[in-house]
Amino acid sequence: MSHHARSFALALALALVSLPTRAEDWPVFGGDHSNRHASALDAINRDTVGRLRPAWIFQTGTTGYFQAEPVIVDGTMYVSATGNHVAALEAKSGRVLWTYTHKARTEKIFGPPSNRGVAVSGGLVYEATMDGRVIALDAKTGKLVWDIEAVRPEEGETETASGLAAQLGDKAVQGSSRLGFKMPPLVAEGLVIVGVTGAGYGLHVEDDKGGLDGGSVVGIEGGYGRRGWLAAYDATTGEERWRWYVTKQDGWEGGYVDKTTDGLPLHRDIPAEKAAADKNREAWKVGGGSLWMTPAYDRDLGLIYFGTGNPAPQNFGLTRPGDNLYTMSLVALDVKTGGLRWYFQQVPHETWGYDVASPPFLLDYPTDKGPVKAVAEASKLGWIYVHDRKDGRLLAKSAPLITQRNLFVPPSQEGTVVSPGPLGAVSWHPVSYDAKTGLAFVQVRHGAATYTVKTVPAANGRPEIRYTETGEAKGEPAFSTLTAVDLSKGGAVAWSAKAGSRLSGGTLATAGGIVFSGEEDGHLDAHDTATGKLLWRFQCGAGIGGPPVTYSIDGKQYVAVAAGGASFTKGSGFGTGDALVVFALPE
């Protein structure tokens, strides 16, 4: 086939993908472009879920950090594993159809080698990798079709973990400002859309158990970081079509606001920020703003919606004076051009690690004047925000999902206890939304962190180093709940069920009245969507790392979930693994 004929065929296939997909499939991240993580399937329901059993298991062969959400198209399941390896499986039996072994071009990546999924469209499988590449594989064979190096993770790196380790004492330090990809791509309008993570500079200090989660996040004062961005690539050729940068070149300082848009005091030292502005005019060049999860897409409006991460340097703000636009925001872009339509900044001049991380989802929000096309996002702050999709106007904010404490009070030398901590009330884990009942099902973390400013004195010609350590607040309760929020009634909490261990991976709601939710101790749980009652659970052998999905083949419904643990399971007593576990009702 000639190049032009092949391009036409691929373009035609991409256009056909825009047609409605089979209800039995799970063809894209979130189930569809609304990101609702909900299904109309109901064979597994309140009456039958107690009989759910493993149908088959696929082991990736690479242990740990298995966070991917599988996609299922026409009876084939596609899933990415740790290290960006990819497998195509017969979704009915787990039979391996092909595998792709990724060969990273560098070991210098941001964080663990986790990946949260692929996209499938027009006969191609798309993946964005931790070593900064966007690739397309043939969906039938797994052969590489094109491979674009979008960014070199180590380029522009301003500091290394080993360089600071000696200056911060005998603690093990990990992490650096290296760009790569974690999110599953969004394919829309013939474009593959992905955003980088690793832009918001932060070093992680290990705790005495060898884990990162109970340890500290270190924010170093100074111009450390990278500039976050979201880009669109031609789905046929891989050529970059547009790029949108999170940090605003002109006017990054914004309005120096003293309150959030919804009226919460920020406790900022605005005179000190303004005094530091002249010598930090180019802070936007290393201003951070990672992008963690796949955008939602409204085809009618031609808009995509996504969240942005914390500004850099993490935790310290005087070297980046101002509001730091457009970090810490829910953003709407024109899908075809990347042009900014609107933004809503949840936390201007943020210093606590409250990234807008959980993927937004689309809904019809009821108002006195009728339903409004809306987009919602469950935040690390502990609320679900609901916005008008057209202009970003705040329509509602849910009841608080946690008990907040000292919100937006800055770090101090004596240590400031703040709730929530940097892991948030709701992290990157997807929320499921049942449009029929108006209920959103959220994995909520309850807990506090202590933010402490520390100083390493000047010595041997090296200037003084100031940094912020952030660790779990000692003596404070820490637990997770699966919480149902009624967005048909202004965001009231309908019910909340306390979990046995930390919840992880995200939720899945089905028409059978079931919400599935994973735990870090390896249990996959099924709760009644109406009451929160636990109806079924299964020990998968390793922490649940990714969102559960459901699909149907020949009238039989399946539920699949990645059980490989996550970065926070290291040293926690819960193991890591490499298993994709698929459940079904017995014959």
XYZ file of C-alpha atoms in Angstrom:
587
model
C 0.000 0.000 0.000
C 1.365 3.445 -0.902
C 2.039 6.043 1.772
C -0.932 8.150 0.628
C -3.269 5.166 0.497
C -2.171 4.020 3.927
C -2.633 7.524 5.357
C -6.131 7.679 3.898
C -7.004 4.274 5.320
C -5.794 5.258 8.768
C -7.640 8.570 8.625
C -10.842 6.744 7.609
C -10.404 4.285 10.466
C -9.898 7.136 12.930
C -13.075 8.788 11.711
C -15.014 5.561 12.101
C -13.845 5.294 15.711
C -15.823 8.453 16.451
C -19.026 6.468 15.870
C -20.754 4.965 18.935
C -18.916 1.934 20.300
C -20.415 -1.301 21.553
C -21.764 -1.175 25.103
C -19.926 -4.444 25.756
C -16.509 -2.856 25.206
C -14.374 -0.602 27.389
C -12.754 1.135 24.404
C -11.038 4.141 26.021
C -9.785 5.336 29.375
C -12.804 6.016 31.587
C -15.136 3.864 29.469
C -15.894 6.770 27.148
C -14.670 10.336 26.698
C -16.813 11.578 29.592
C -14.341 9.874 32.013
C -17.270 8.621 34.127
C -15.822 5.159 34.790
C -19.353 3.754 34.759
C -20.993 0.932 32.802
C -24.524 0.006 31.699
C -23.765 -3.699 32.221
C -25.812 -5.321 34.993
C -25.313 -9.113 34.913
C -23.049 -8.687 37.924
C -25.433 -7.077 40.401
C -26.467 -6.977 44.049
C -27.937 -10.466 43.805
C -25.118 -12.135 41.870
C -21.888 -10.383 42.901
C -21.378 -12.760 45.823
C -20.659 -15.541 43.308
C -17.968 -13.590 41.447
C -14.798 -15.651 40.895
C -11.511 -15.286 38.980
C -11.983 -16.229 35.322
C -8.356 -15.834 34.244
C -5.131 -14.119 35.283
C -2.396 -12.584 33.146
C 1.028 -12.036 34.675
C 3.096 -9.333 33.010
C 6.434 -10.685 34.232
C 7.426 -7.245 35.554
C 6.717 -6.799 39.245
C 5.561 -3.594 40.864
C 3.914 -0.257 40.045
C 1.264 -1.896 37.837
C -1.289 0.955 37.605
C -2.748 0.546 34.126
C -6.413 0.628 33.177
C -7.017 -1.969 30.425
C -9.033 -1.107 27.321
C -11.168 -3.630 25.451
C -12.045 -3.261 21.768
C -13.905 -5.942 19.775
C -13.017 -8.734 22.178
C -9.321 -7.834 22.524
C -7.852 -6.399 25.693
C -4.852 -4.070 25.504
C -2.871 -3.317 28.653
C 0.440 -1.649 29.472
C 2.714 -2.897 32.230
C 5.540 -1.556 34.358
C 8.313 -0.279 32.099
C 5.848 0.570 29.275
C 5.626 -2.981 27.963
C 2.293 -3.710 26.224
C 0.229 -6.876 25.738
C -2.800 -7.709 23.614
C -4.945 -10.463 25.102
C -8.031 -12.377 24.126
C -10.446 -10.722 26.561
C -12.536 -13.877 26.976
C -9.725 -16.226 27.937
C -6.561 -14.204 28.582
C -4.745 -15.888 25.707
C -1.782 -13.767 24.659
C -2.109 -12.429 21.113
C 1.092 -10.404 21.093
C 3.454 -8.512 23.369
C 5.590 -5.414 22.861
C 8.804 -5.061 24.888
C 9.739 -1.450 25.423
C 13.421 -0.523 25.307
C 13.848 2.717 27.215
C 16.436 5.131 25.875
C 17.389 6.325 29.360
C 17.092 5.136 32.932
C 16.866 8.732 34.115
C 13.106 8.982 34.535
C 10.786 10.675 37.008
C 9.679 8.364 39.816
C 8.945 4.666 39.410
C 8.475 3.214 35.874
C 4.685 3.170 36.179
C 2.260 3.686 33.316
C -1.502 4.118 33.532
C -2.691 2.755 30.219
C -2.839 2.905 26.436
C -5.323 4.216 23.865
C -6.627 2.212 20.903
C -8.002 3.849 17.777
C -8.005 3.250 14.033
C -6.104 -0.019 14.214
C -3.288 1.460 16.306
C -2.340 1.232 19.977
C -0.903 4.451 21.389
C 1.299 4.763 24.451
C 3.136 7.667 26.081
C 6.240 6.435 27.882
C 8.202 7.384 30.971
C 11.332 7.964 28.864
C 9.577 10.774 26.985
C 8.282 9.035 23.841
C 4.913 8.730 22.146
C 4.584 5.498 20.166
C 2.049 3.773 17.940
C 1.801 -0.015 17.614
C -0.140 -2.067 15.097
C -3.189 -3.328 17.002
C -3.137 -6.688 15.194
C 0.550 -7.511 15.541
C 2.125 -5.201 18.125
C 4.717 -4.036 15.601
C 6.024 -0.503 16.034
C 4.438 1.859 13.480
C 5.943 5.155 14.628
C 8.031 6.387 17.552
C 8.356 10.084 18.451
C 10.811 11.376 21.040
C 8.721 14.136 22.609
C 11.206 15.061 25.338
C 14.441 13.798 26.840
C 13.790 13.366 30.582
C 17.252 14.530 31.621
C 17.351 17.691 29.464
C 17.164 20.861 31.529
C 17.550 18.983 34.794
C 18.741 21.480 37.367
C 19.606 19.283 40.332
C 20.083 15.622 41.091
C 19.067 13.594 44.099
C 22.619 12.439 44.778
C 23.877 16.003 44.742
C 21.603 17.033 47.575
C 21.733 13.817 49.577
C 25.044 14.684 51.224
C 23.795 18.147 52.143
C 20.575 16.891 53.749
C 22.258 14.438 56.121
C 22.246 10.661 55.988
C 18.705 10.255 54.592
C 18.227 8.550 51.238
C 16.949 11.061 48.687
C 15.130 10.136 45.499
C 13.617 12.017 42.586
C 14.352 14.978 40.369
C 12.761 17.239 37.788
C 12.700 14.890 34.808
C 9.891 14.968 32.272
C 8.069 11.866 31.089
C 4.545 10.519 30.647
C 2.220 8.559 32.931
C -1.267 9.259 31.588
C -3.146 7.142 29.046
C -3.377 9.186 25.831
C -6.606 10.742 24.620
C -7.334 10.195 20.913
C -9.728 12.776 19.460
C -10.124 14.558 16.121
C -7.262 12.548 14.635
C -4.925 13.670 17.419
C -3.093 11.801 20.184
C -3.079 14.103 23.214
C -0.739 13.618 26.194
C 0.829 15.705 28.947
C 4.100 15.433 30.852
C 4.705 14.754 34.509
C 7.815 15.461 36.586
C 7.666 19.238 36.043
C 6.934 20.267 39.649
C 10.345 19.808 41.233
C 10.339 17.719 44.380
C 12.744 15.333 46.070
C 11.466 12.467 48.202
C 13.216 11.409 51.397
C 12.763 7.754 52.306
C 11.354 6.856 55.698
C 12.909 4.263 57.999
C 10.829 1.496 56.382
C 12.288 2.149 52.951
C 9.049 3.601 51.631
C 8.373 6.979 50.076
C 4.844 7.547 51.283
C 5.537 7.841 54.998
C 8.652 9.869 54.307
C 9.054 13.459 53.282
C 8.599 15.595 50.245
C 11.404 18.103 50.068
C 10.818 21.489 48.483
C 14.133 23.250 47.830
C 14.131 27.023 47.675
C 15.368 28.308 44.320
C 14.754 28.097 40.579
C 14.377 24.347 40.304
C 11.844 22.687 38.057
C 10.673 22.192 34.515
C 7.884 23.731 32.455
C 4.873 21.432 32.155
C 2.987 21.028 28.873
C 0.260 19.155 27.011
C 0.737 18.348 23.315
C -1.208 16.844 20.414
C 0.348 14.524 17.823
C -1.044 13.463 14.461
C -2.557 10.023 15.022
C -1.413 8.821 11.604
C 2.153 10.154 11.449
C 3.120 11.198 14.985
C 3.891 14.745 13.884
C 3.321 17.322 16.633
C 0.325 19.553 15.848
C 0.148 21.836 18.869
C 1.604 22.309 22.353
C 0.150 24.180 25.323
C 2.396 25.199 28.215
C 1.070 25.171 31.762
C 3.118 28.162 32.932
C 2.066 31.464 31.426
C 4.904 33.449 29.890
C 3.249 36.866 30.169
C 1.421 37.535 33.411
C 2.376 34.368 35.282
C 2.052 36.343 38.504
C -1.695 36.857 37.989
C -3.450 39.180 40.430
C -1.666 38.332 43.698
C -5.008 37.263 45.136
C -5.408 36.750 48.869
C -8.318 34.318 48.550
C -9.267 31.428 46.320
C -12.031 31.978 43.777
C -14.440 30.271 46.168
C -13.479 32.643 48.990
C -10.968 30.735 51.135
C -8.099 32.774 52.700
C -4.654 31.837 51.383
C -2.500 33.294 54.194
C 0.016 34.666 51.677
C 2.737 37.209 52.396
C 1.897 39.237 49.314
C 4.199 42.231 50.131
C 7.164 39.820 50.331
C 6.164 38.207 47.028
C 5.938 41.561 45.267
C 9.306 42.619 46.695
C 10.848 39.461 45.208
C 9.154 39.851 41.826
C 11.836 41.848 39.963
C 14.605 39.294 40.496
C 12.321 36.372 39.615
C 10.736 37.588 36.368
C 11.705 34.419 34.512
C 10.512 31.939 37.128
C 7.831 30.731 34.690
C 10.560 29.045 32.612
C 10.984 26.391 35.322
C 7.529 26.829 36.824
C 6.293 23.230 37.041
C 2.719 22.120 36.469
C 2.687 18.359 35.832
C -0.240 16.669 34.094
C -1.249 13.409 35.702
C -4.349 11.973 34.029
C -6.267 11.763 30.760
C -8.503 14.708 29.788
C -12.260 14.430 29.401
C -13.554 15.428 25.964
C -16.783 17.153 24.889
C -17.174 16.538 21.166
C -20.027 19.042 20.744
C -18.070 21.913 22.287
C -14.744 20.759 20.868
C -13.131 21.119 24.303
C -10.883 18.946 26.451
C -10.690 19.265 30.241
C -7.748 18.344 32.482
C -6.009 19.253 35.719
C -2.553 20.751 36.248
C -0.083 20.166 39.059
C 1.873 22.197 41.592
C 4.232 25.038 40.675
C 7.986 24.676 41.108
C 9.886 24.882 43.320
C 7.644 22.709 45.420
C 6.625 24.090 48.849
C 8.643 27.354 48.568
C 7.035 30.365 46.909
C 9.216 33.459 47.191
C 11.321 32.489 44.166
C 8.113 32.252 42.100
C 6.086 35.290 43.220
C 2.463 35.636 42.168
C -0.422 33.288 41.449
C 1.678 31.026 39.157
C -0.824 30.700 36.301
C -1.953 28.129 35.133
C -0.706 25.634 37.706
C -3.165 24.055 40.172
C -6.035 24.547 37.740
C -8.833 22.815 35.902
C -8.246 23.846 32.281
C -10.334 23.750 29.097
C -8.566 23.836 25.703
C -9.780 23.785 22.113
C -9.079 20.215 21.024
C -8.050 21.153 17.468
C -5.733 24.080 18.233
C -4.730 23.824 21.898
C -6.059 27.337 22.465
C -7.019 28.185 26.037
C -10.785 28.526 26.511
C -10.918 28.892 30.296
C -9.220 27.893 33.552
C -10.190 27.696 37.209
C -7.263 27.884 39.612
C -8.104 25.929 42.756
C -5.051 27.157 44.703
C -3.128 30.257 43.568
C 0.548 30.327 44.647
C 0.317 26.776 45.990
C 2.882 25.438 48.517
C 1.344 22.199 49.845
C 1.271 19.711 46.937
C -2.446 19.886 46.092
C -2.159 19.006 42.395
C -5.407 18.912 40.426
C -4.745 15.246 39.767
C -7.932 13.159 39.604
C -9.303 13.093 36.039
C -12.318 15.382 35.534
C -15.602 13.846 34.416
C -18.583 15.192 32.453
C -22.153 15.322 33.704
C -25.470 17.115 33.312
C -25.747 19.125 36.516
C -29.286 19.939 37.751
C -30.075 23.604 38.473
C -33.238 25.626 39.071
C -33.179 26.568 35.392
C -32.684 23.016 34.171
C -29.666 20.784 33.615
C -26.354 22.400 32.677
C -23.588 20.670 30.730
C -20.933 20.491 33.414
C -17.483 19.144 34.233
C -16.548 18.015 37.757
C -13.245 17.286 39.482
C -12.593 15.647 42.857
C -9.780 17.586 44.461
C -6.962 16.924 46.867
C -8.477 19.712 48.964
C -11.474 17.528 49.843
C -14.289 18.883 47.676
C -15.763 18.002 44.299
C -15.900 21.146 42.174
C -18.587 21.406 39.463
C -18.161 23.870 36.571
C -20.061 24.985 33.492
C -18.285 23.269 30.575
C -18.590 26.334 28.315
C -17.022 29.020 30.496
C -15.683 27.389 33.669
C -18.153 29.154 35.931
C -18.295 27.431 39.330
C -21.739 25.877 39.644
C -21.310 24.034 42.916
C -18.875 22.664 45.457
C -19.710 19.477 47.328
C -19.822 19.044 51.047
C -16.308 18.481 52.440
C -15.192 14.875 52.067
C -12.691 15.108 54.950
C -12.121 17.212 58.048
C -9.839 20.034 56.944
C -7.319 21.554 59.348
C -5.112 24.641 58.929
C -5.934 24.688 55.217
C -3.498 26.981 53.348
C -1.493 27.803 56.508
C 2.158 27.982 55.353
C 4.972 25.673 56.514
C 6.915 26.798 59.592
C 10.155 26.071 61.449
C 8.255 24.481 64.318
C 6.150 22.411 61.907
C 2.620 23.138 60.731
C 0.086 20.312 60.847
C -2.244 20.563 57.859
C -5.091 18.386 56.645
C -5.128 17.214 53.937
C -1.455 16.485 53.276
C 0.188 16.294 49.838
C -1.450 12.951 49.022
C -4.676 14.840 49.350
C -8.183 13.808 50.056
C -8.397 12.568 46.436
C -5.216 11.895 44.461
C -4.913 10.789 40.806
C -7.392 7.943 41.257
C -10.433 8.210 38.941
C -13.927 8.874 40.300
C -16.896 6.925 38.935
C -20.180 8.725 38.280
C -23.625 7.128 37.874
C -25.683 9.493 35.718
C -28.976 7.775 36.644
C -28.619 8.313 40.377
C -26.365 11.384 40.353
C -23.917 9.632 42.693
C -20.149 10.029 42.387
C -18.036 7.352 44.098
C -14.733 8.603 45.475
C -11.760 6.994 47.190
C -10.980 9.489 49.959
C -7.876 9.589 52.129
C -8.249 11.094 55.612
C -5.056 12.263 57.285
C -2.741 15.140 58.067
C 0.847 16.093 57.275
C 3.446 18.200 59.054
C 5.165 20.860 56.908
C 8.491 21.918 58.460
C 10.940 24.528 57.168
C 14.557 23.482 57.691
C 17.912 25.110 56.974
C 21.350 23.801 56.033
C 23.861 26.535 57.026
C 26.208 28.021 54.458
C 29.583 26.270 54.327
C 32.664 25.954 52.093
C 31.476 28.640 49.728
C 28.046 27.042 49.341
C 25.091 29.313 50.205
C 22.511 28.454 52.828
C 19.918 25.891 51.712
C 16.333 26.195 52.889
C 13.907 23.373 52.313
C 10.553 22.081 53.477
C 10.084 18.563 54.777
C 6.607 17.123 54.581
C 5.716 13.898 56.351
C 2.693 12.249 57.888
C 1.671 14.007 61.095
C 2.496 11.773 64.038
C -0.424 10.775 66.229
C -3.017 11.906 63.685
C -5.576 9.355 62.407
C -4.987 8.146 58.860
C -7.533 6.024 57.019
C -9.506 5.777 53.782
C -13.203 5.813 52.992
C -15.212 4.961 49.925
C -17.572 7.932 49.802
C -20.693 8.462 47.711
C -21.447 12.095 46.849
C -24.916 13.000 45.578
C -24.362 15.562 42.828
C -28.107 15.642 42.173
C -28.541 17.185 45.631
C -25.861 19.843 45.710
C -22.994 17.514 46.585
C -24.217 16.072 49.866
C -22.456 12.969 51.174
C -24.890 10.062 50.665
C -22.795 7.503 52.541
C -19.209 6.756 53.519
C -17.659 3.348 54.236
C -14.337 3.067 56.078
C -11.826 0.737 54.399
C -9.550 -1.809 56.027
C -6.468 -0.363 54.319
C -5.682 2.563 52.055
C -7.885 2.711 48.964
C -6.139 2.941 45.628
C -6.604 2.725 41.875
C -9.998 4.394 41.527
C -13.609 3.199 41.332
C -15.985 1.570 38.834
C -19.789 1.904 39.004
C -22.159 -0.423 37.159
C -25.864 -0.525 36.368
C -26.081 -3.607 38.587
C -25.921 -1.354 41.649
C -22.280 -2.190 42.339
C -19.262 0.058 42.865
C -15.889 -1.698 42.721
C -12.939 -0.252 44.648
C -9.399 -1.508 45.289
C -7.255 -1.457 48.427
C -3.495 -1.354 48.904
C -3.633 -4.622 50.875
C -4.756 -6.444 47.709
C -8.521 -6.613 48.205
C -10.924 -5.734 45.420
C -14.208 -4.734 47.090
C -17.770 -4.519 45.782
C -20.167 -2.177 47.593
C -23.871 -1.541 47.137
C -24.137 1.831 45.365
C -27.286 2.756 47.298
C -26.116 2.002 50.821
C -22.353 1.427 50.812
C -22.778 -2.066 52.214
C -19.842 -4.367 51.419
C -21.254 -7.225 49.323
C -18.106 -9.031 48.144
C -14.319 -8.842 48.292
C -11.430 -10.845 46.888
C -7.726 -10.923 47.806
C -5.775 -10.394 44.560
C -2.358 -11.079 46.092
C -0.886 -7.593 45.661
C -2.031 -4.021 46.131
C -4.604 -2.781 43.642
C -2.762 -0.238 41.538
C -5.118 0.626 38.690
C -8.805 1.368 38.083
C -11.151 -1.624 37.635
C -13.032 -1.939 34.331
C -15.886 -4.090 33.070
C -16.877 -5.528 29.687
C -19.022 -8.271 28.180
C -18.347 -11.025 25.611
C -21.064 -13.351 24.331
C -23.391 -12.054 27.019
C -20.977 -12.746 29.875
C -19.815 -9.814 32.009
C -16.214 -9.554 33.233
C -14.419 -7.257 35.691
C -10.663 -6.686 35.318
C -8.150 -4.955 37.588
C -4.361 -4.551 37.841
C -2.896 -5.962 41.063
C 0.726 -4.892 41.161
C 0.965 -2.556 44.086
C 2.088 1.054 43.795
C 4.952 3.221 45.019
C 3.409 3.637 48.451
C 3.289 -0.129 49.111
C 7.072 -0.405 49.401
C 7.964 -1.172 52.990
C 4.303 -1.038 54.051
C 3.900 -4.755 54.610
C 1.824 -5.153 51.455
C 3.465 -6.808 48.467
C 3.874 -5.809 44.879
C 2.948 -8.056 41.972
C 2.402 -8.324 38.236
C -1.100 -9.755 37.840
C -4.054 -8.597 35.800
C -6.958 -10.380 37.514
C -10.194 -10.894 35.570
C -13.429 -11.977 37.272
C -16.726 -13.406 36.026
C -19.746 -15.284 37.349
C -19.440 -19.080 37.195
C -21.417 -20.921 34.516
